[in-house]
Amino acid sequence: MQRETIHQLNGIKICTESFGNPKDPAVLLIMGAMCSMVYWDTEFCQRLADSGRFVIRFDNRDVGRSTAYEPGTSNYSVTDLAHDAVGVLDAYQIEKAHLVGMSLGGMIAQVMAVKQPERVQTMTLIASSIFGSDHNSRNLPQIDERILAYHANAGTLDWSDEEAVAKYLAAGSALLCGPAHTFDKERVYAQVSVEIKRATNLLSMFNHALLVGEDDFEGRLAEIKAPTLVIHGSHDTVLPYEHALALVEEIPGAALLTLEGSGHEIHADDWDTIITAIFAHTK
């Protein structure tokens, strides 16, 4: 494992970390909204690298050690986040990579595959959805109201109290755990504790909630040439399973791997299945 590195790109700072042999095929892990790269569990990353892949994870803007803006401000688009991901490949002198995107990370991958297809070998979209401006026309189900109700309490939290914040974030993750799994409280609590300590500005993560779909990507998934694998939990309460079906319908040749009983998560119970699938897809 290479230590965390800060790269200057696109006029900002992006923090990255790599695992494995740089001579192996490159896999770029792109995390979802409001989460830094630590949610790509270190053990997961190492096991994926051990399968024969050069694995890179990184902090998007406004999370982790990358550039953070004033909380409550909107300073960039999903397209800008895609440019940052391309910049990470440039920093590692990688011409073409396999993209693995979680949730919003999968949408960032889609933008890369449309805008700069020459940089994308394959895509794996985990617990993700279509990137575009018009979900309503597809009648895709929305996030579970219980999750929104829980996070409505964020404003009453004392964000200077690290223990209280860790408990709040961990309990929020528990809501995403599917019925097939036992919520791994210790692992998640350890992750959120690291998240809190390494954040440039923890509250900046909420800026991701201001990101919106972009009109110029509407209907463009048919242009994607990269072989695509969609991995989705049958009990995802953030982006319900119908979002996976929509991706498979709109991306030419996309394959679907259903994680029965999984939620909006990359649960340790599913690691073997996910890593095996990524390895086969990126062969």
PDB file of N, CA and C in Angstrom, residues 7-92:
ATOM      1  N   HIS A   7      -2.330  15.434  -4.607  1.00  0.00           N
ATOM      2  CA  HIS A   7      -2.006  15.849  -5.972  1.00  0.00           C
ATOM      3  C   HIS A   7      -2.680  17.187  -6.264  1.00  0.00           C
ATOM      4  N   GLN A   8      -1.955  18.070  -6.925  1.00  0.00           N
ATOM      5  CA  GLN A   8      -2.518  19.324  -7.397  1.00  0.00           C
ATOM      6  C   GLN A   8      -3.028  19.093  -8.817  1.00  0.00           C
ATOM      7  N   LEU A   9      -4.343  19.202  -8.995  1.00  0.00           N
ATOM      8  CA  LEU A   9      -4.907  19.016 -10.334  1.00  0.00           C
ATOM      9  C   LEU A   9      -6.190  19.821 -10.465  1.00  0.00           C
ATOM     10  N   ASN A  10      -6.445  20.306 -11.669  1.00  0.00           N
ATOM     11  CA  ASN A  10      -7.639  21.121 -11.940  1.00  0.00           C
ATOM     12  C   ASN A  10      -7.775  22.298 -10.967  1.00  0.00           C
ATOM     13  N   GLY A  11      -6.622  22.796 -10.494  1.00  0.00           N
ATOM     14  CA  GLY A  11      -6.624  23.951  -9.601  1.00  0.00           C
ATOM     15  C   GLY A  11      -7.025  23.636  -8.170  1.00  0.00           C
ATOM     16  N   ILE A  12      -7.095  22.353  -7.827  1.00  0.00           N
ATOM     17  CA  ILE A  12      -7.491  21.936  -6.476  1.00  0.00           C
ATOM     18  C   ILE A  12      -6.542  20.850  -5.979  1.00  0.00           C
ATOM     19  N   LYS A  13      -6.791  20.388  -4.739  1.00  0.00           N
ATOM     20  CA  LYS A  13      -6.024  19.282  -4.160  1.00  0.00           C
ATOM     21  C   LYS A  13      -6.907  18.039  -4.099  1.00  0.00           C
ATOM     22  N   ILE A  14      -6.345  16.913  -4.546  1.00  0.00           N
ATOM     23  CA  ILE A  14      -7.044  15.632  -4.445  1.00  0.00           C
ATOM     24  C   ILE A  14      -6.121  14.639  -3.743  1.00  0.00           C
ATOM     25  N   CYS A  15      -6.644  13.993  -2.711  1.00  0.00           N
ATOM     26  CA  CYS A  15      -5.875  13.013  -1.948  1.00  0.00           C
ATOM     27  C   CYS A  15      -6.150  11.614  -2.477  1.00  0.00           C
ATOM     28  N   THR A  16      -5.083  10.837  -2.707  1.00  0.00           N
ATOM     29  CA  THR A  16      -5.213   9.490  -3.250  1.00  0.00           C
ATOM     30  C   THR A  16      -4.392   8.493  -2.438  1.00  0.00           C
ATOM     31  N   GLU A  17      -4.656   7.224  -2.682  1.00  0.00           N
ATOM     32  CA  GLU A  17      -3.886   6.142  -2.079  1.00  0.00           C
ATOM     33  C   GLU A  17      -3.971   4.944  -3.012  1.00  0.00           C
ATOM     34  N   SER A  18      -2.895   4.173  -3.120  1.00  0.00           N
ATOM     35  CA  SER A  18      -2.901   3.042  -4.045  1.00  0.00           C
ATOM     36  C   SER A  18      -2.490   1.753  -3.346  1.00  0.00           C
ATOM     37  N   PHE A  19      -2.889   0.645  -3.961  1.00  0.00           N
ATOM     38  CA  PHE A  19      -2.625  -0.692  -3.441  1.00  0.00           C
ATOM     39  C   PHE A  19      -2.167  -1.575  -4.603  1.00  0.00           C
ATOM     40  N   GLY A  20      -1.140  -2.384  -4.362  1.00  0.00           N
ATOM     41  CA  GLY A  20      -0.747  -3.365  -5.363  1.00  0.00           C
ATOM     42  C   GLY A  20       0.361  -2.898  -6.281  1.00  0.00           C
ATOM     43  N   ASN A  21       0.523  -3.629  -7.367  1.00  0.00           N
ATOM     44  CA  ASN A  21       1.620  -3.437  -8.315  1.00  0.00           C
ATOM     45  C   ASN A  21       1.176  -2.517  -9.445  1.00  0.00           C
ATOM     46  N   PRO A  22       1.880  -1.370  -9.632  1.00  0.00           N
ATOM     47  CA  PRO A  22       1.498  -0.442 -10.707  1.00  0.00           C
ATOM     48  C   PRO A  22       1.543  -1.055 -12.099  1.00  0.00           C
ATOM     49  N   LYS A  23       2.183  -2.200 -12.233  1.00  0.00           N
ATOM     50  CA  LYS A  23       2.242  -2.859 -13.543  1.00  0.00           C
ATOM     51  C   LYS A  23       0.985  -3.663 -13.841  1.00  0.00           C
ATOM     52  N   ASP A  24       0.163  -3.909 -12.806  1.00  0.00           N
ATOM     53  CA  ASP A  24      -1.086  -4.637 -13.006  1.00  0.00           C
ATOM     54  C   ASP A  24      -2.148  -3.709 -13.603  1.00  0.00           C
ATOM     55  N   PRO A  25      -3.217  -4.269 -14.191  1.00  0.00           N
ATOM     56  CA  PRO A  25      -4.301  -3.433 -14.713  1.00  0.00           C
ATOM     57  C   PRO A  25      -4.854  -2.516 -13.622  1.00  0.00           C
ATOM     58  N   ALA A  26      -5.090  -1.256 -13.984  1.00  0.00           N
ATOM     59  CA  ALA A  26      -5.495  -0.253 -13.002  1.00  0.00           C
ATOM     60  C   ALA A  26      -7.006  -0.262 -12.780  1.00  0.00           C
ATOM     61  N   VAL A  27      -7.401  -0.226 -11.509  1.00  0.00           N
ATOM     62  CA  VAL A  27      -8.801  -0.098 -11.114  1.00  0.00           C
ATOM     63  C   VAL A  27      -8.933   1.170 -10.286  1.00  0.00           C
ATOM     64  N   LEU A  28      -9.747   2.096 -10.763  1.00  0.00           N
ATOM     65  CA  LEU A  28      -9.986   3.353 -10.046  1.00  0.00           C
ATOM     66  C   LEU A  28     -11.300   3.236  -9.292  1.00  0.00           C
ATOM     67  N   LEU A  29     -11.231   3.331  -7.971  1.00  0.00           N
ATOM     68  CA  LEU A  29     -12.412   3.260  -7.119  1.00  0.00           C
ATOM     69  C   LEU A  29     -12.941   4.670  -6.872  1.00  0.00           C
ATOM     70  N   ILE A  30     -14.214   4.898  -7.199  1.00  0.00           N
ATOM     71  CA  ILE A  30     -14.824   6.221  -7.069  1.00  0.00           C
ATOM     72  C   ILE A  30     -15.960   6.112  -6.057  1.00  0.00           C
ATOM     73  N   MET A  31     -15.817   6.784  -4.930  1.00  0.00           N
ATOM     74  CA  MET A  31     -16.796   6.668  -3.848  1.00  0.00           C
ATOM     75  C   MET A  31     -17.991   7.583  -4.090  1.00  0.00           C
ATOM     76  N   GLY A  32     -19.055   7.327  -3.329  1.00  0.00           N
ATOM     77  CA  GLY A  32     -20.308   8.051  -3.483  1.00  0.00           C
ATOM     78  C   GLY A  32     -20.367   9.335  -2.684  1.00  0.00           C
ATOM     79  N   ALA A  33     -21.555   9.919  -2.646  1.00  0.00           N
ATOM     80  CA  ALA A  33     -21.756  11.238  -2.042  1.00  0.00           C
ATOM     81  C   ALA A  33     -21.509  11.212  -0.542  1.00  0.00           C
ATOM     82  N   MET A  34     -20.893  12.287  -0.059  1.00  0.00           N
ATOM     83  CA  MET A  34     -20.711  12.552   1.376  1.00  0.00           C
ATOM     84  C   MET A  34     -19.786  11.547   2.061  1.00  0.00           C
ATOM     85  N   CYS A  35     -19.029  10.804   1.281  1.00  0.00           N
ATOM     86  CA  CYS A  35     -18.133   9.789   1.855  1.00  0.00           C
ATOM     87  C   CYS A  35     -16.743   9.921   1.246  1.00  0.00           C
ATOM     88  N   SER A  36     -15.717   9.863   2.089  1.00  0.00           N
ATOM     89  CA  SER A  36     -14.350   9.888   1.584  1.00  0.00           C
ATOM     90  C   SER A  36     -13.932   8.482   1.161  1.00  0.00           C
ATOM     91  N   MET A  37     -12.689   8.371   0.716  1.00  0.00           N
ATOM     92  CA  MET A  37     -12.211   7.086   0.207  1.00  0.00           C
ATOM     93  C   MET A  37     -12.116   6.014   1.292  1.00  0.00           C
ATOM     94  N   VAL A  38     -12.147   6.369   2.569  1.00  0.00           N
ATOM     95  CA  VAL A  38     -12.012   5.357   3.615  1.00  0.00           C
ATOM     96  C   VAL A  38     -13.182   4.374   3.602  1.00  0.00           C
ATOM     97  N   TYR A  39     -14.291   4.746   2.942  1.00  0.00           N
ATOM     98  CA  TYR A  39     -15.417   3.823   2.844  1.00  0.00           C
ATOM     99  C   TYR A  39     -15.188   2.733   1.798  1.00  0.00           C
ATOM    100  N   TRP A  40     -14.120   2.873   0.996  1.00  0.00           N
ATOM    101  CA  TRP A  40     -13.571   1.708   0.303  1.00  0.00           C
ATOM    102  C   TRP A  40     -12.661   1.056   1.338  1.00  0.00           C
ATOM    103  N   ASP A  41     -13.175   0.086   2.052  1.00  0.00           N
ATOM    104  CA  ASP A  41     -12.456  -0.496   3.181  1.00  0.00           C
ATOM    105  C   ASP A  41     -11.043  -0.919   2.769  1.00  0.00           C
ATOM    106  N   THR A  42     -10.068  -0.633   3.628  1.00  0.00           N
ATOM    107  CA  THR A  42      -8.671  -0.941   3.323  1.00  0.00           C
ATOM    108  C   THR A  42      -8.477  -2.423   3.010  1.00  0.00           C
ATOM    109  N   GLU A  43      -9.132  -3.278   3.771  1.00  0.00           N
ATOM    110  CA  GLU A  43      -9.002  -4.725   3.526  1.00  0.00           C
ATOM    111  C   GLU A  43      -9.610  -5.103   2.173  1.00  0.00           C
ATOM    112  N   PHE A  44     -10.731  -4.497   1.827  1.00  0.00           N
ATOM    113  CA  PHE A  44     -11.345  -4.731   0.512  1.00  0.00           C
ATOM    114  C   PHE A  44     -10.369  -4.329  -0.592  1.00  0.00           C
ATOM    115  N   CYS A  45      -9.778  -3.139  -0.468  1.00  0.00           N
ATOM    116  CA  CYS A  45      -8.831  -2.645  -1.473  1.00  0.00           C
ATOM    117  C   CYS A  45      -7.639  -3.586  -1.619  1.00  0.00           C
ATOM    118  N   GLN A  46      -7.106  -4.039  -0.478  1.00  0.00           N
ATOM    119  CA  GLN A  46      -5.934  -4.918  -0.514  1.00  0.00           C
ATOM    120  C   GLN A  46      -6.278  -6.257  -1.153  1.00  0.00           C
ATOM    121  N   ARG A  47      -7.449  -6.794  -0.835  1.00  0.00           N
ATOM    122  CA  ARG A  47      -7.850  -8.078  -1.411  1.00  0.00           C
ATOM    123  C   ARG A  47      -8.073  -7.958  -2.917  1.00  0.00           C
ATOM    124  N   LEU A  48      -8.633  -6.827  -3.350  1.00  0.00           N
ATOM    125  CA  LEU A  48      -8.793  -6.596  -4.789  1.00  0.00           C
ATOM    126  C   LEU A  48      -7.426  -6.483  -5.461  1.00  0.00           C
ATOM    127  N   ALA A  49      -6.494  -5.798  -4.809  1.00  0.00           N
ATOM    128  CA  ALA A  49      -5.133  -5.689  -5.346  1.00  0.00           C
ATOM    129  C   ALA A  49      -4.455  -7.056  -5.407  1.00  0.00           C
ATOM    130  N   ASP A  50      -4.684  -7.871  -4.389  1.00  0.00           N
ATOM    131  CA  ASP A  50      -4.079  -9.198  -4.350  1.00  0.00           C
ATOM    132  C   ASP A  50      -4.580 -10.107  -5.473  1.00  0.00           C
ATOM    133  N   SER A  51      -5.734  -9.760  -6.050  1.00  0.00           N
ATOM    134  CA  SER A  51      -6.249 -10.545  -7.166  1.00  0.00           C
ATOM    135  C   SER A  51      -5.508 -10.243  -8.468  1.00  0.00           C
ATOM    136  N   GLY A  52      -4.634  -9.215  -8.421  1.00  0.00           N
ATOM    137  CA  GLY A  52      -3.850  -8.869  -9.599  1.00  0.00           C
ATOM    138  C   GLY A  52      -4.281  -7.571 -10.247  1.00  0.00           C
ATOM    139  N   ARG A  53      -4.672  -6.607  -9.417  1.00  0.00           N
ATOM    140  CA  ARG A  53      -5.088  -5.306  -9.929  1.00  0.00           C
ATOM    141  C   ARG A  53      -4.355  -4.200  -9.163  1.00  0.00           C
ATOM    142  N   PHE A  54      -4.028  -3.125  -9.872  1.00  0.00           N
ATOM    143  CA  PHE A  54      -3.451  -1.939  -9.231  1.00  0.00           C
ATOM    144  C   PHE A  54      -4.615  -1.033  -8.850  1.00  0.00           C
ATOM    145  N   VAL A  55      -4.881  -0.914  -7.565  1.00  0.00           N
ATOM    146  CA  VAL A  55      -6.099  -0.281  -7.065  1.00  0.00           C
ATOM    147  C   VAL A  55      -5.798   1.120  -6.536  1.00  0.00           C
ATOM    148  N   ILE A  56      -6.588   2.085  -6.979  1.00  0.00           N
ATOM    149  CA  ILE A  56      -6.445   3.471  -6.519  1.00  0.00           C
ATOM    150  C   ILE A  56      -7.776   3.925  -5.939  1.00  0.00           C
ATOM    151  N   ARG A  57      -7.739   4.492  -4.744  1.00  0.00           N
ATOM    152  CA  ARG A  57      -8.916   5.138  -4.173  1.00  0.00           C
ATOM    153  C   ARG A  57      -8.553   6.601  -3.928  1.00  0.00           C
ATOM    154  N   PHE A  58      -9.552   7.465  -3.870  1.00  0.00           N
ATOM    155  CA  PHE A  58      -9.260   8.897  -3.695  1.00  0.00           C
ATOM    156  C   PHE A  58     -10.443   9.610  -3.055  1.00  0.00           C
ATOM    157  N   ASP A  59     -10.161  10.767  -2.484  1.00  0.00           N
ATOM    158  CA  ASP A  59     -11.189  11.633  -1.903  1.00  0.00           C
ATOM    159  C   ASP A  59     -11.715  12.576  -2.969  1.00  0.00           C
ATOM    160  N   ASN A  60     -13.040  12.547  -3.196  1.00  0.00           N
ATOM    161  CA  ASN A  60     -13.646  13.576  -4.037  1.00  0.00           C
ATOM    162  C   ASN A  60     -13.528  14.935  -3.337  1.00  0.00           C
ATOM    163  N   ARG A  61     -13.837  15.990  -4.066  1.00  0.00           N
ATOM    164  CA  ARG A  61     -13.891  17.317  -3.441  1.00  0.00           C
ATOM    165  C   ARG A  61     -14.890  17.307  -2.282  1.00  0.00           C
ATOM    166  N   ASP A  62     -14.589  18.077  -1.281  1.00  0.00           N
ATOM    167  CA  ASP A  62     -15.447  18.292  -0.115  1.00  0.00           C
ATOM    168  C   ASP A  62     -15.501  17.116   0.862  1.00  0.00           C
ATOM    169  N   VAL A  63     -14.670  16.097   0.656  1.00  0.00           N
ATOM    170  CA  VAL A  63     -14.567  15.029   1.648  1.00  0.00           C
ATOM    171  C   VAL A  63     -13.091  14.663   1.845  1.00  0.00           C
ATOM    172  N   GLY A  64     -12.794  14.075   3.002  1.00  0.00           N
ATOM    173  CA  GLY A  64     -11.432  13.641   3.280  1.00  0.00           C
ATOM    174  C   GLY A  64     -10.450  14.789   3.261  1.00  0.00           C
ATOM    175  N   ARG A  65      -9.300  14.523   2.668  1.00  0.00           N
ATOM    176  CA  ARG A  65      -8.209  15.503   2.655  1.00  0.00           C
ATOM    177  C   ARG A  65      -8.132  16.296   1.361  1.00  0.00           C
ATOM    178  N   SER A  66      -9.098  16.096   0.474  1.00  0.00           N
ATOM    179  CA  SER A  66      -9.128  16.892  -0.753  1.00  0.00           C
ATOM    180  C   SER A  66      -9.678  18.283  -0.456  1.00  0.00           C
ATOM    181  N   THR A  67      -9.627  19.149  -1.467  1.00  0.00           N
ATOM    182  CA  THR A  67     -10.109  20.528  -1.314  1.00  0.00           C
ATOM    183  C   THR A  67     -11.542  20.538  -0.789  1.00  0.00           C
ATOM    184  N   ALA A  68     -11.782  21.335   0.239  1.00  0.00           N
ATOM    185  CA  ALA A  68     -13.119  21.477   0.810  1.00  0.00           C
ATOM    186  C   ALA A  68     -13.544  22.940   0.714  1.00  0.00           C
ATOM    187  N   TYR A  69     -14.804  23.147   0.374  1.00  0.00           N
ATOM    188  CA  TYR A  69     -15.360  24.484   0.247  1.00  0.00           C
ATOM    189  C   TYR A  69     -16.227  24.803   1.458  1.00  0.00           C
ATOM    190  N   GLU A  70     -16.618  26.044   1.565  1.00  0.00           N
ATOM    191  CA  GLU A  70     -17.472  26.476   2.666  1.00  0.00           C
ATOM    192  C   GLU A  70     -18.755  25.637   2.672  1.00  0.00           C
ATOM    193  N   PRO A  71     -19.111  25.060   3.821  1.00  0.00           N
ATOM    194  CA  PRO A  71     -20.356  24.283   3.879  1.00  0.00           C
ATOM    195  C   PRO A  71     -21.558  25.109   3.429  1.00  0.00           C
ATOM    196  N   GLY A  72     -22.424  24.459   2.639  1.00  0.00           N
ATOM    197  CA  GLY A  72     -23.613  25.138   2.141  1.00  0.00           C
ATOM    198  C   GLY A  72     -23.410  25.857   0.827  1.00  0.00           C
ATOM    199  N   THR A  73     -22.239  25.664   0.188  1.00  0.00           N
ATOM    200  CA  THR A  73     -21.975  26.326  -1.087  1.00  0.00           C
ATOM    201  C   THR A  73     -21.850  25.298  -2.206  1.00  0.00           C
ATOM    202  N   SER A  74     -22.155  25.735  -3.411  1.00  0.00           N
ATOM    203  CA  SER A  74     -22.076  24.872  -4.592  1.00  0.00           C
ATOM    204  C   SER A  74     -21.015  25.436  -5.528  1.00  0.00           C
ATOM    205  N   ASN A  75     -19.943  24.684  -5.727  1.00  0.00           N
ATOM    206  CA  ASN A  75     -18.793  25.212  -6.472  1.00  0.00           C
ATOM    207  C   ASN A  75     -18.387  24.366  -7.679  1.00  0.00           C
ATOM    208  N   TYR A  76     -19.095  23.267  -7.952  1.00  0.00           N
ATOM    209  CA  TYR A  76     -18.678  22.354  -9.019  1.00  0.00           C
ATOM    210  C   TYR A  76     -19.845  21.452  -9.393  1.00  0.00           C
ATOM    211  N   SER A  77     -19.662  20.745 -10.494  1.00  0.00           N
ATOM    212  CA  SER A  77     -20.686  19.837 -11.009  1.00  0.00           C
ATOM    213  C   SER A  77     -20.173  18.399 -10.959  1.00  0.00           C
ATOM    214  N   VAL A  78     -21.046  17.455 -11.267  1.00  0.00           N
ATOM    215  CA  VAL A  78     -20.606  16.057 -11.372  1.00  0.00           C
ATOM    216  C   VAL A  78     -19.582  15.919 -12.502  1.00  0.00           C
ATOM    217  N   THR A  79     -19.739  16.716 -13.555  1.00  0.00           N
ATOM    218  CA  THR A  79     -18.748  16.706 -14.642  1.00  0.00           C
ATOM    219  C   THR A  79     -17.382  17.130 -14.125  1.00  0.00           C
ATOM    220  N   ASP A  80     -17.340  18.120 -13.240  1.00  0.00           N
ATOM    221  CA  ASP A  80     -16.062  18.517 -12.642  1.00  0.00           C
ATOM    222  C   ASP A  80     -15.454  17.375 -11.835  1.00  0.00           C
ATOM    223  N   LEU A  81     -16.285  16.631 -11.107  1.00  0.00           N
ATOM    224  CA  LEU A  81     -15.791  15.489 -10.340  1.00  0.00           C
ATOM    225  C   LEU A  81     -15.238  14.416 -11.270  1.00  0.00           C
ATOM    226  N   ALA A  82     -15.853  14.266 -12.436  1.00  0.00           N
ATOM    227  CA  ALA A  82     -15.337  13.317 -13.432  1.00  0.00           C
ATOM    228  C   ALA A  82     -13.980  13.774 -13.961  1.00  0.00           C
ATOM    229  N   HIS A  83     -13.826  15.078 -14.172  1.00  0.00           N
ATOM    230  CA  HIS A  83     -12.527  15.611 -14.604  1.00  0.00           C
ATOM    231  C   HIS A  83     -11.464  15.352 -13.533  1.00  0.00           C
ATOM    232  N   ASP A  84     -11.865  15.465 -12.259  1.00  0.00           N
ATOM    233  CA  ASP A  84     -10.924  15.171 -11.176  1.00  0.00           C
ATOM    234  C   ASP A  84     -10.462  13.719 -11.248  1.00  0.00           C
ATOM    235  N   ALA A  85     -11.401  12.805 -11.502  1.00  0.00           N
ATOM    236  CA  ALA A  85     -11.050  11.381 -11.591  1.00  0.00           C
ATOM    237  C   ALA A  85     -10.078  11.131 -12.736  1.00  0.00           C
ATOM    238  N   VAL A  86     -10.300  11.804 -13.855  1.00  0.00           N
ATOM    239  CA  VAL A  86      -9.353  11.707 -14.975  1.00  0.00           C
ATOM    240  C   VAL A  86      -7.995  12.260 -14.553  1.00  0.00           C
ATOM    241  N   GLY A  87      -8.017  13.353 -13.773  1.00  0.00           N
ATOM    242  CA  GLY A  87      -6.777  13.928 -13.267  1.00  0.00           C
ATOM    243  C   GLY A  87      -6.011  12.972 -12.374  1.00  0.00           C
ATOM    244  N   VAL A  88      -6.729  12.149 -11.610  1.00  0.00           N
ATOM    245  CA  VAL A  88      -6.069  11.126 -10.788  1.00  0.00           C
ATOM    246  C   VAL A  88      -5.353  10.126 -11.686  1.00  0.00           C
ATOM    247  N   LEU A  89      -6.000   9.702 -12.772  1.00  0.00           N
ATOM    248  CA  LEU A  89      -5.340   8.793 -13.716  1.00  0.00           C
ATOM    249  C   LEU A  89      -4.084   9.444 -14.293  1.00  0.00           C
ATOM    250  N   ASP A  90      -4.185  10.728 -14.630  1.00  0.00           N
ATOM    251  CA  ASP A  90      -3.014  11.451 -15.151  1.00  0.00           C
ATOM    252  C   ASP A  90      -1.885  11.468 -14.127  1.00  0.00           C
ATOM    253  N   ALA A  91      -2.249  11.687 -12.860  1.00  0.00           N
ATOM    254  CA  ALA A  91      -1.233  11.767 -11.800  1.00  0.00           C
ATOM    255  C   ALA A  91      -0.466  10.457 -11.663  1.00  0.00           C
ATOM    256  N   TYR A  92      -1.134   9.344 -11.946  1.00  0.00           N
ATOM    257  CA  TYR A  92      -0.491   8.028 -11.884  1.00  0.00           C
ATOM    258  C   TYR A  92       0.021   7.571 -13.247  1.00  0.00           C
TER     259      TYR A  92
END
